[in-house]
Amino acid sequence: MSALLHALLLSAVAIVTGPTSWGQTMVNFDFGAVRIACSNGYAYEGPVLSCPYAGPSQNFNGSPGFGWILGTVLAGCCRPQMTLDGGPGLSGPDTIFFPPPFDGLPFNQAVILQDAYPFVWQAVSGFTAGNYTLSFYLGSRYSTLYDGNQTVQALIDDQVIGTWALSSYTPFTLQAAPFAITIDGTHSVEFRGINHGDHTAFVSYAVITPTER
C-alpha cells in the first residue's frame, strides 16, 4: 500500500461515519450495518430470509441502516435479486464463496459482485463542487473452478471513473479513483461487475474524501 493511499484511508475513517464539515456522508461504508443472518456466512439479495446451504438470500435492501441498493441490470432495468449465475449479495470471511482473506482489514463483510451487471448503489448527499477521491477495497474469489475473473467498474452519476480487471486469488487491495463534482447536492456512487458467468469480485470499505477545498 502506498503512503498516499494509507494516509487517505486513515483520514477517511474520520469523515465517513457521520456528517462532516463539508456535508458529505456515506452510509454503511463497510457494509457491516446489517449482519448476515444465515449461518453459512453469506447471502444473495432477495425478498425474504432463506438459508439453504446453496443460494441463501436476505433482504438487505429493506433493512434499516443498510443504505445501499443491491441489484442486477437486465435489459436496462434493475432487478434486486440473483440471476441464474448469481448476482449481488454479502459475504463474511471463510465462506463457500471463497472470498479473499479478511485478516487485518478494517471490515468483516463485503459485497459480492457475481456474473454480469450486479451492482451496489447509493445516493450520497452533501456534495459541494470540487475534486474528490473514491477509495475502496477490492478483491476476487480464491478459486479457479468458480473463478474470480471479474471486471469491476466504479461509477459516479452513472459515469465510469475506474475499471479493474481481476483474476482469481486477488487479495483485498485498496484502490482509489479520482472524480470531479460540478453541481452541489446529491450524487450517486456505484460499483458493478461486467463479466458474464460465474466470476466473482468483492468490494468493501468505500469512502469518499475531498482532494481540494
Short mmCIF file of N, CA and C in Angstrom, two decimals, residues 16 24-35 45 59-71 90 109 111 119-125 186-191 206 208:
data_model
loop_
_atom_site.label_atom_id
_atom_site.label_comp_id
_atom_site.label_asym_id
_atom_site.label_seq_id
_atom_site.Cartn_x
_atom_site.Cartn_y
_atom_site.Cartn_z
N VAL A 16 -16.34 9.49 7.23
CA VAL A 16 -17.44 8.79 6.59
C VAL A 16 -18.42 8.20 7.59
N GLN A 24 -20.76 15.97 3.21
CA GLN A 24 -20.96 14.69 2.53
C GLN A 24 -20.95 13.54 3.52
N THR A 25 -21.86 12.59 3.37
CA THR A 25 -21.92 11.44 4.26
C THR A 25 -22.15 10.16 3.47
N MET A 26 -21.31 9.15 3.67
CA MET A 26 -21.52 7.82 3.09
C MET A 26 -22.12 6.93 4.18
N VAL A 27 -23.23 6.28 3.88
CA VAL A 27 -23.91 5.41 4.83
C VAL A 27 -23.37 3.99 4.70
N ASN A 28 -23.03 3.35 5.84
CA ASN A 28 -22.65 1.94 5.86
C ASN A 28 -21.49 1.66 4.90
N PHE A 29 -20.43 2.41 5.05
CA PHE A 29 -19.31 2.32 4.10
C PHE A 29 -18.59 0.98 4.16
N ASP A 30 -18.71 0.27 5.30
CA ASP A 30 -18.01 -1.01 5.42
C ASP A 30 -18.96 -2.21 5.30
N PHE A 31 -20.21 -1.95 4.94
CA PHE A 31 -21.22 -2.99 4.69
C PHE A 31 -21.47 -3.88 5.90
N GLY A 32 -21.21 -3.34 7.09
CA GLY A 32 -21.39 -4.13 8.30
C GLY A 32 -22.59 -3.74 9.14
N ALA A 33 -23.39 -2.77 8.67
CA ALA A 33 -24.52 -2.28 9.48
C ALA A 33 -25.63 -3.31 9.61
N VAL A 34 -25.76 -4.18 8.62
CA VAL A 34 -26.75 -5.26 8.66
C VAL A 34 -25.99 -6.57 8.61
N ARG A 35 -26.08 -7.35 9.68
CA ARG A 35 -25.32 -8.58 9.75
C ARG A 35 -25.95 -9.66 8.87
N GLU A 45 -28.89 -10.92 -2.24
CA GLU A 45 -30.05 -10.05 -2.04
C GLU A 45 -31.31 -10.76 -2.53
N ASN A 59 -33.03 -9.96 2.72
CA ASN A 59 -33.47 -8.65 2.25
C ASN A 59 -32.61 -7.55 2.86
N PHE A 60 -31.41 -7.38 2.30
CA PHE A 60 -30.54 -6.31 2.76
C PHE A 60 -31.12 -4.95 2.39
N ASN A 61 -31.65 -4.83 1.16
CA ASN A 61 -32.15 -3.54 0.68
C ASN A 61 -33.23 -2.97 1.59
N GLY A 62 -34.05 -3.83 2.16
CA GLY A 62 -35.14 -3.37 3.00
C GLY A 62 -34.79 -3.25 4.47
N SER A 63 -33.53 -3.45 4.82
CA SER A 63 -33.11 -3.43 6.22
C SER A 63 -32.69 -2.03 6.65
N PRO A 64 -33.21 -1.51 7.76
CA PRO A 64 -32.83 -0.18 8.23
C PRO A 64 -31.32 -0.05 8.42
N GLY A 65 -30.79 1.04 7.93
CA GLY A 65 -29.37 1.31 8.10
C GLY A 65 -28.47 0.73 7.03
N PHE A 66 -29.03 -0.09 6.11
CA PHE A 66 -28.15 -0.68 5.09
C PHE A 66 -27.61 0.40 4.15
N GLY A 67 -28.46 1.28 3.69
CA GLY A 67 -28.00 2.46 2.97
C GLY A 67 -27.71 2.29 1.50
N TRP A 68 -27.55 1.07 1.03
CA TRP A 68 -27.23 0.78 -0.36
C TRP A 68 -28.40 0.05 -1.02
N ILE A 69 -28.36 0.00 -2.36
CA ILE A 69 -29.26 -0.84 -3.14
C ILE A 69 -28.42 -1.87 -3.88
N LEU A 70 -28.72 -3.14 -3.64
CA LEU A 70 -28.11 -4.23 -4.39
C LEU A 70 -29.06 -4.65 -5.49
N GLY A 71 -28.57 -4.83 -6.70
CA GLY A 71 -29.44 -5.23 -7.80
C GLY A 71 -28.64 -5.76 -8.97
N LEU A 90 -23.92 -10.28 0.07
CA LEU A 90 -22.86 -10.01 1.04
C LEU A 90 -22.21 -11.31 1.49
N GLN A 109 -17.39 -7.69 6.42
CA GLN A 109 -18.37 -8.07 5.40
C GLN A 109 -18.04 -7.33 4.12
N VAL A 111 -19.35 -6.83 -0.25
CA VAL A 111 -20.34 -7.04 -1.30
C VAL A 111 -19.83 -8.09 -2.28
N PHE A 119 -24.85 -4.89 -9.21
CA PHE A 119 -24.39 -3.58 -8.77
C PHE A 119 -24.73 -3.35 -7.31
N VAL A 120 -24.01 -2.40 -6.72
CA VAL A 120 -24.35 -1.85 -5.41
C VAL A 120 -24.29 -0.33 -5.56
N TRP A 121 -25.35 0.36 -5.11
CA TRP A 121 -25.57 1.76 -5.45
C TRP A 121 -26.02 2.53 -4.22
N GLN A 122 -25.56 3.77 -4.11
CA GLN A 122 -26.02 4.64 -3.02
C GLN A 122 -26.08 6.09 -3.50
N ALA A 123 -27.14 6.80 -3.10
CA ALA A 123 -27.22 8.24 -3.31
C ALA A 123 -26.59 8.92 -2.11
N VAL A 124 -25.54 9.69 -2.36
CA VAL A 124 -24.77 10.33 -1.30
C VAL A 124 -25.05 11.83 -1.32
N SER A 125 -25.48 12.37 -0.19
CA SER A 125 -25.87 13.78 -0.12
C SER A 125 -24.72 14.65 0.37
N THR A 186 -26.76 16.05 -4.16
CA THR A 186 -26.70 14.59 -4.03
C THR A 186 -26.24 13.96 -5.33
N HIS A 187 -25.32 12.99 -5.20
CA HIS A 187 -24.79 12.29 -6.37
C HIS A 187 -24.69 10.80 -6.04
N SER A 188 -24.78 9.97 -7.07
CA SER A 188 -24.80 8.52 -6.85
C SER A 188 -23.40 7.92 -6.97
N VAL A 189 -23.17 6.91 -6.14
CA VAL A 189 -21.94 6.12 -6.15
C VAL A 189 -22.34 4.67 -6.44
N GLU A 190 -21.62 4.01 -7.32
CA GLU A 190 -22.00 2.66 -7.71
C GLU A 190 -20.76 1.82 -8.02
N PHE A 191 -20.83 0.54 -7.69
CA PHE A 191 -19.86 -0.46 -8.14
C PHE A 191 -20.64 -1.53 -8.89
N ALA A 206 -15.86 1.44 1.29
CA ALA A 206 -15.89 2.50 0.29
C ALA A 206 -16.02 3.87 0.96
N ILE A 208 -15.25 8.34 0.54
CA ILE A 208 -15.02 9.48 -0.35
C ILE A 208 -14.34 10.58 0.44
#
